[in-house]
Amino acid sequence: MFDRGLCVRQLRYSGMMETIRIRRAGYPIRYTFAEFVDRYRVLMPGVKPAYKQASLKHYCVDAVNRYDMQ
C-alpha cells in the first residue's frame, strides 16, 4: 500500500512535479550535442555518429539553421 501524501512529498522534493509542469507547458527536453547529432544526423548527409566526431556543436547549429528548428 502506498502513502499518497508521502509519495507526493517525495515527488515534489525530487523536482519531478516541477518537471511535469514544465513539460505540460510545452517545453521540450534538452539534448546534449552528442544526443542531438545521433538523433538528427539522418537529416544531414555525411555526418558521422557522435562518438566519431571531435566537435559536435557546429553540426547542431547547422541542423537548426538549415531546418529552422528554433
Backbone as a printed PyTorch tensor [residue, N CA C, xyz], in Angstrom:
tensor([[[  0.8500,  -1.1700,   0.0000],
         [  0.0000,   0.0000,   0.0000],
         [  0.9010,   1.2400,   0.0000]],

        [[  0.5260,   2.2330,  -0.7860],
         [  1.2900,   3.4720,  -0.8750],
         [  0.6530,   4.5500,  -0.0130]],

        [[  1.5020,   5.3750,   0.5600],
         [  1.0520,   6.5410,   1.3060],
         [  1.0560,   7.7040,   0.3130]],

        [[ -0.1220,   8.0970,  -0.1480],
         [ -0.2460,   9.1290,  -1.1840],
         [  0.4890,  10.4190,  -0.8100]],

        [[  0.2930,  10.8850,   0.4080],
         [  0.9490,  12.1190,   0.8470],
         [  2.4680,  12.0130,   0.7980]],

        [[  2.9880,  10.8870,   1.2550],
         [  4.4340,  10.6720,   1.2320],
         [  4.9550,  10.6380,  -0.1990]],

        [[  4.2410,   9.9540,  -1.0810],
         [  4.6500,   9.8910,  -2.4900],
         [  4.6920,  11.2840,  -3.1160]],

        [[  3.6760,  12.0820,  -2.8680],
         [  3.6230,  13.4410,  -3.4300],
         [  4.7660,  14.2880,  -2.8790]],

        [[  5.0380,  14.1870,  -1.5840],
         [  6.1540,  14.9400,  -0.9910],
         [  7.4820,  14.5300,  -1.6140]],

        [[  7.6750,  13.2430,  -1.8340],
         [  8.9140,  12.7720,  -2.4410],
         [  9.0460,  13.2580,  -3.8820]],

        [[  7.9440,  13.2590,  -4.6210],
         [  7.9720,  13.7590,  -5.9930],
         [  8.2860,  15.2540,  -6.0380]],

        [[  7.7160,  16.0060,  -5.1220],
         [  7.9990,  17.4460,  -5.0590],
         [  9.4500,  17.6880,  -4.6710]],

        [[  9.9300,  16.9800,  -3.6680],
         [ 11.2970,  17.1540,  -3.1780],
         [ 12.3170,  16.8480,  -4.2780]],

        [[ 12.0270,  15.8240,  -5.0800],
         [ 12.9700,  15.4200,  -6.1320],
         [ 12.8900,  16.3280,  -7.3640]],

        [[ 11.8980,  17.2190,  -7.4170],
         [ 11.7540,  18.1220,  -8.5520],
         [ 10.9050,  17.5530,  -9.6760]],

        [[ 10.3640,  16.3810,  -9.4690],
         [  9.5840,  15.7320, -10.5140],
         [  8.2970,  16.4920, -10.8260]],

        [[  7.6510,  17.0380,  -9.8380],
         [  6.4050,  17.7800, -10.0790],
         [  6.6720,  19.0180, -10.9400]],

        [[  7.7890,  19.6840, -10.6900],
         [  8.1610,  20.8610, -11.4800],
         [  8.4780,  20.4440, -12.9190]],

        [[  9.1530,  19.3330, -13.0760],
         [  9.4660,  18.8260, -14.4110],
         [  8.1910,  18.5220, -15.1790]],

        [[  7.2430,  17.9010, -14.5310],
         [  5.9540,  17.5850, -15.1690],
         [  5.2420,  18.8650, -15.5750]],

        [[  5.2510,  19.8690, -14.7080],
         [  4.6010,  21.1490, -15.0140],
         [  5.2420,  21.8000, -16.2360]],

        [[  6.5710,  21.7690, -16.3030],
         [  7.2910,  22.3710, -17.4250],
         [  6.9820,  21.6300, -18.7150]],

        [[  6.9670,  20.3030, -18.6690],
         [  6.6770,  19.5120, -19.8670],
         [  5.2500,  19.7450, -20.3510]],

        [[  4.3140,  19.8390, -19.4460],
         [  2.9190,  20.0930, -19.8320],
         [  2.7640,  21.4630, -20.4780]],

        [[  3.6260,  22.4000, -20.0870],
         [  3.5730,  23.7410, -20.6610],
         [  4.1200,  23.7620, -22.0850]],

        [[  4.6850,  22.6510, -22.5360],
         [  5.1280,  22.5480, -23.9190],
         [  6.6030,  22.7500, -24.1400]],

        [[  7.3980,  22.8190, -23.0910],
         [  8.8270,  22.9980, -23.2660],
         [  9.4940,  21.6420, -23.4850]],

        [[ 10.3420,  21.5450, -24.5020],
         [ 10.9590,  20.2640, -24.8360],
         [ 12.0870,  19.8860, -23.8760]],

        [[ 12.5040,  18.6480, -24.0130],
         [ 13.6630,  18.2160, -23.2370],
         [ 14.9140,  18.7920, -23.8770]],

        [[ 15.9960,  18.7780, -23.1810],
         [ 17.2490,  19.3060, -23.7140],
         [ 18.2060,  18.1600, -23.9860]],

        [[ 18.6900,  18.1310, -25.1980],
         [ 19.6430,  17.1080, -25.6070],
         [ 21.0660,  17.6410, -25.4580]],

        [[ 21.9940,  16.7500, -25.1800],
         [ 23.4060,  17.1140, -25.2900],
         [ 23.7090,  17.1900, -26.7840]],

        [[ 24.8510,  17.7690, -27.1460],
         [ 25.2110,  17.8280, -28.5600],
         [ 25.3060,  16.4250, -29.1440]],

        [[ 25.8650,  15.4890, -28.3880],
         [ 26.0120,  14.1100, -28.8750],
         [ 24.6430,  13.4690, -29.1160]],

        [[ 23.7180,  13.6460, -28.1960],
         [ 22.3750,  13.0910, -28.3620],
         [ 21.6740,  13.7060, -29.5690]],

        [[ 21.8320,  15.0240, -29.7300],
         [ 21.2090,  15.7300, -30.8510],
         [ 21.7500,  15.2030, -32.1760]],

        [[ 23.0730,  15.0810, -32.2770],
         [ 23.6840,  14.5990, -33.5140],
         [ 23.2160,  13.1780, -33.8160]],

        [[ 23.2320,  12.3070, -32.8270],
         [ 22.8060,  10.9300, -33.0560],
         [ 21.3340,  10.8390, -33.4480]],

        [[ 20.5220,  11.7060, -32.9070],
         [ 19.0840,  11.6570, -33.2080],
         [ 18.7640,  12.2510, -34.5830]],

        [[ 19.4140,  13.3530, -34.9520],
         [ 19.0370,  14.0890, -36.1570],
         [ 20.0530,  14.0270, -37.2910]],

        [[ 21.0900,  13.2380, -37.1620],
         [ 22.1130,  13.2110, -38.2150],
         [ 21.5800,  12.6730, -39.5420]],

        [[ 20.4770,  11.9470, -39.5160],
         [ 19.8860,  11.4630, -40.7720],
         [ 19.4460,  12.6260, -41.6660]],

        [[ 19.2410,  13.7840, -41.0850],
         [ 18.8440,  14.9630, -41.8510],
         [ 20.0400,  15.6730, -42.4790]],

        [[ 21.2320,  15.2840, -42.0680],
         [ 22.4530,  15.9540, -42.5230],
         [ 23.3570,  14.9130, -43.1900]],

        [[ 23.2710,  14.7660, -44.4890],
         [ 24.0890,  13.7640, -45.1890],
         [ 25.5870,  13.9410, -44.8920]],

        [[ 26.2480,  12.8260, -44.6580],
         [ 27.6850,  12.8530, -44.4320],
         [ 28.1130,  13.0330, -42.9880]],

        [[ 27.1820,  13.2460, -42.0910],
         [ 27.5330,  13.4210, -40.6790],
         [ 27.6640,  12.0470, -40.0300]],

        [[ 28.8030,  11.8270, -39.3930],
         [ 29.0840,  10.5500, -38.7450],
         [ 28.4370,  10.5010, -37.3590]],

        [[ 28.3570,   9.3030, -36.7570],
         [ 27.8370,   9.1990, -35.3880],
         [ 28.6450,  10.0790, -34.4330]],

        [[ 28.0080,  10.5060, -33.3740],
         [ 28.6200,  11.4540, -32.4360],
         [ 29.9340,  10.9510, -31.8690]],

        [[ 30.0330,   9.6590, -31.5900],
         [ 31.2670,   9.1630, -30.9690],
         [ 32.4670,   9.2310, -31.9080]],

        [[ 32.2380,   9.4620, -33.2070],
         [ 33.3290,   9.5800, -34.1790],
         [ 33.6770,  11.0360, -34.4780]],

        [[ 33.0240,  11.9700, -33.8100],
         [ 33.2250,  13.3960, -34.0760],
         [ 34.0690,  14.0360, -32.9790]],

        [[ 34.8940,  14.9820, -33.3610],
         [ 35.6870,  15.7300, -32.3830],
         [ 34.8640,  16.8930, -31.8210]],

        [[ 34.1860,  17.6110, -32.7070],
         [ 33.3960,  18.7660, -32.2950],
         [ 31.9740,  18.6040, -32.8200]],

        [[ 31.0110,  18.7110, -31.9400],
         [ 29.6200,  18.4520, -32.3250],
         [ 28.7760,  19.7120, -32.4430]],

        [[ 29.1770,  20.7620, -31.7770],
         [ 28.3390,  21.9580, -31.7060],
         [ 28.0090,  22.5060, -33.0950]],

        [[ 29.0060,  22.5720, -33.9780],
         [ 28.7350,  23.1630, -35.2960],
         [ 27.7360,  22.3380, -36.1020]],

        [[ 27.7040,  21.0180, -35.9310],
         [ 26.7040,  20.1930, -36.6090],
         [ 25.2980,  20.5200, -36.0890]],

        [[ 25.1960,  20.7200, -34.7910],
         [ 23.8960,  21.0320, -34.1900],
         [ 23.3860,  22.3850, -34.6690]],

        [[ 24.2700,  23.3730, -34.6560],
         [ 23.8970,  24.7140, -35.1130],
         [ 23.5070,  24.6690, -36.5890]],

        [[ 24.2620,  23.9210, -37.3850],
         [ 23.9570,  23.7570, -38.8080],
         [ 22.5620,  23.1810, -39.0200]],

        [[ 22.2480,  22.1170, -38.2980],
         [ 20.9360,  21.4670, -38.4450],
         [ 19.8120,  22.4000, -38.0630]],

        [[ 19.9790,  23.1180, -36.9740],
         [ 18.9420,  24.0350, -36.5100],
         [ 18.7310,  25.1450, -37.5290]],

        [[ 19.8100,  25.6900, -38.0490],
         [ 19.7010,  26.7660, -39.0450],
         [ 19.1390,  26.2650, -40.3750]],

        [[ 19.5610,  25.0970, -40.7940],
         [ 19.1310,  24.5630, -42.0830],
         [ 17.6450,  24.2500, -42.1070]],

        [[ 17.1370,  23.7050, -41.0270],
         [ 15.7360,  23.2950, -40.9990],
         [ 14.8620,  24.2170, -40.1320]],

        [[ 15.4100,  25.3490, -39.7410],
         [ 14.6750,  26.3540, -38.9600],
         [ 13.9390,  25.7230, -37.7780]],

        [[ 14.6880,  25.0040, -36.9270],
         [ 14.0980,  24.2890, -35.7840],
         [ 14.1220,  25.1070, -34.5090]],

        [[ 14.1320,  26.3890, -34.5860],
         [ 14.2190,  27.2050, -33.3740],
         [ 12.9210,  27.2610, -32.6400]]])
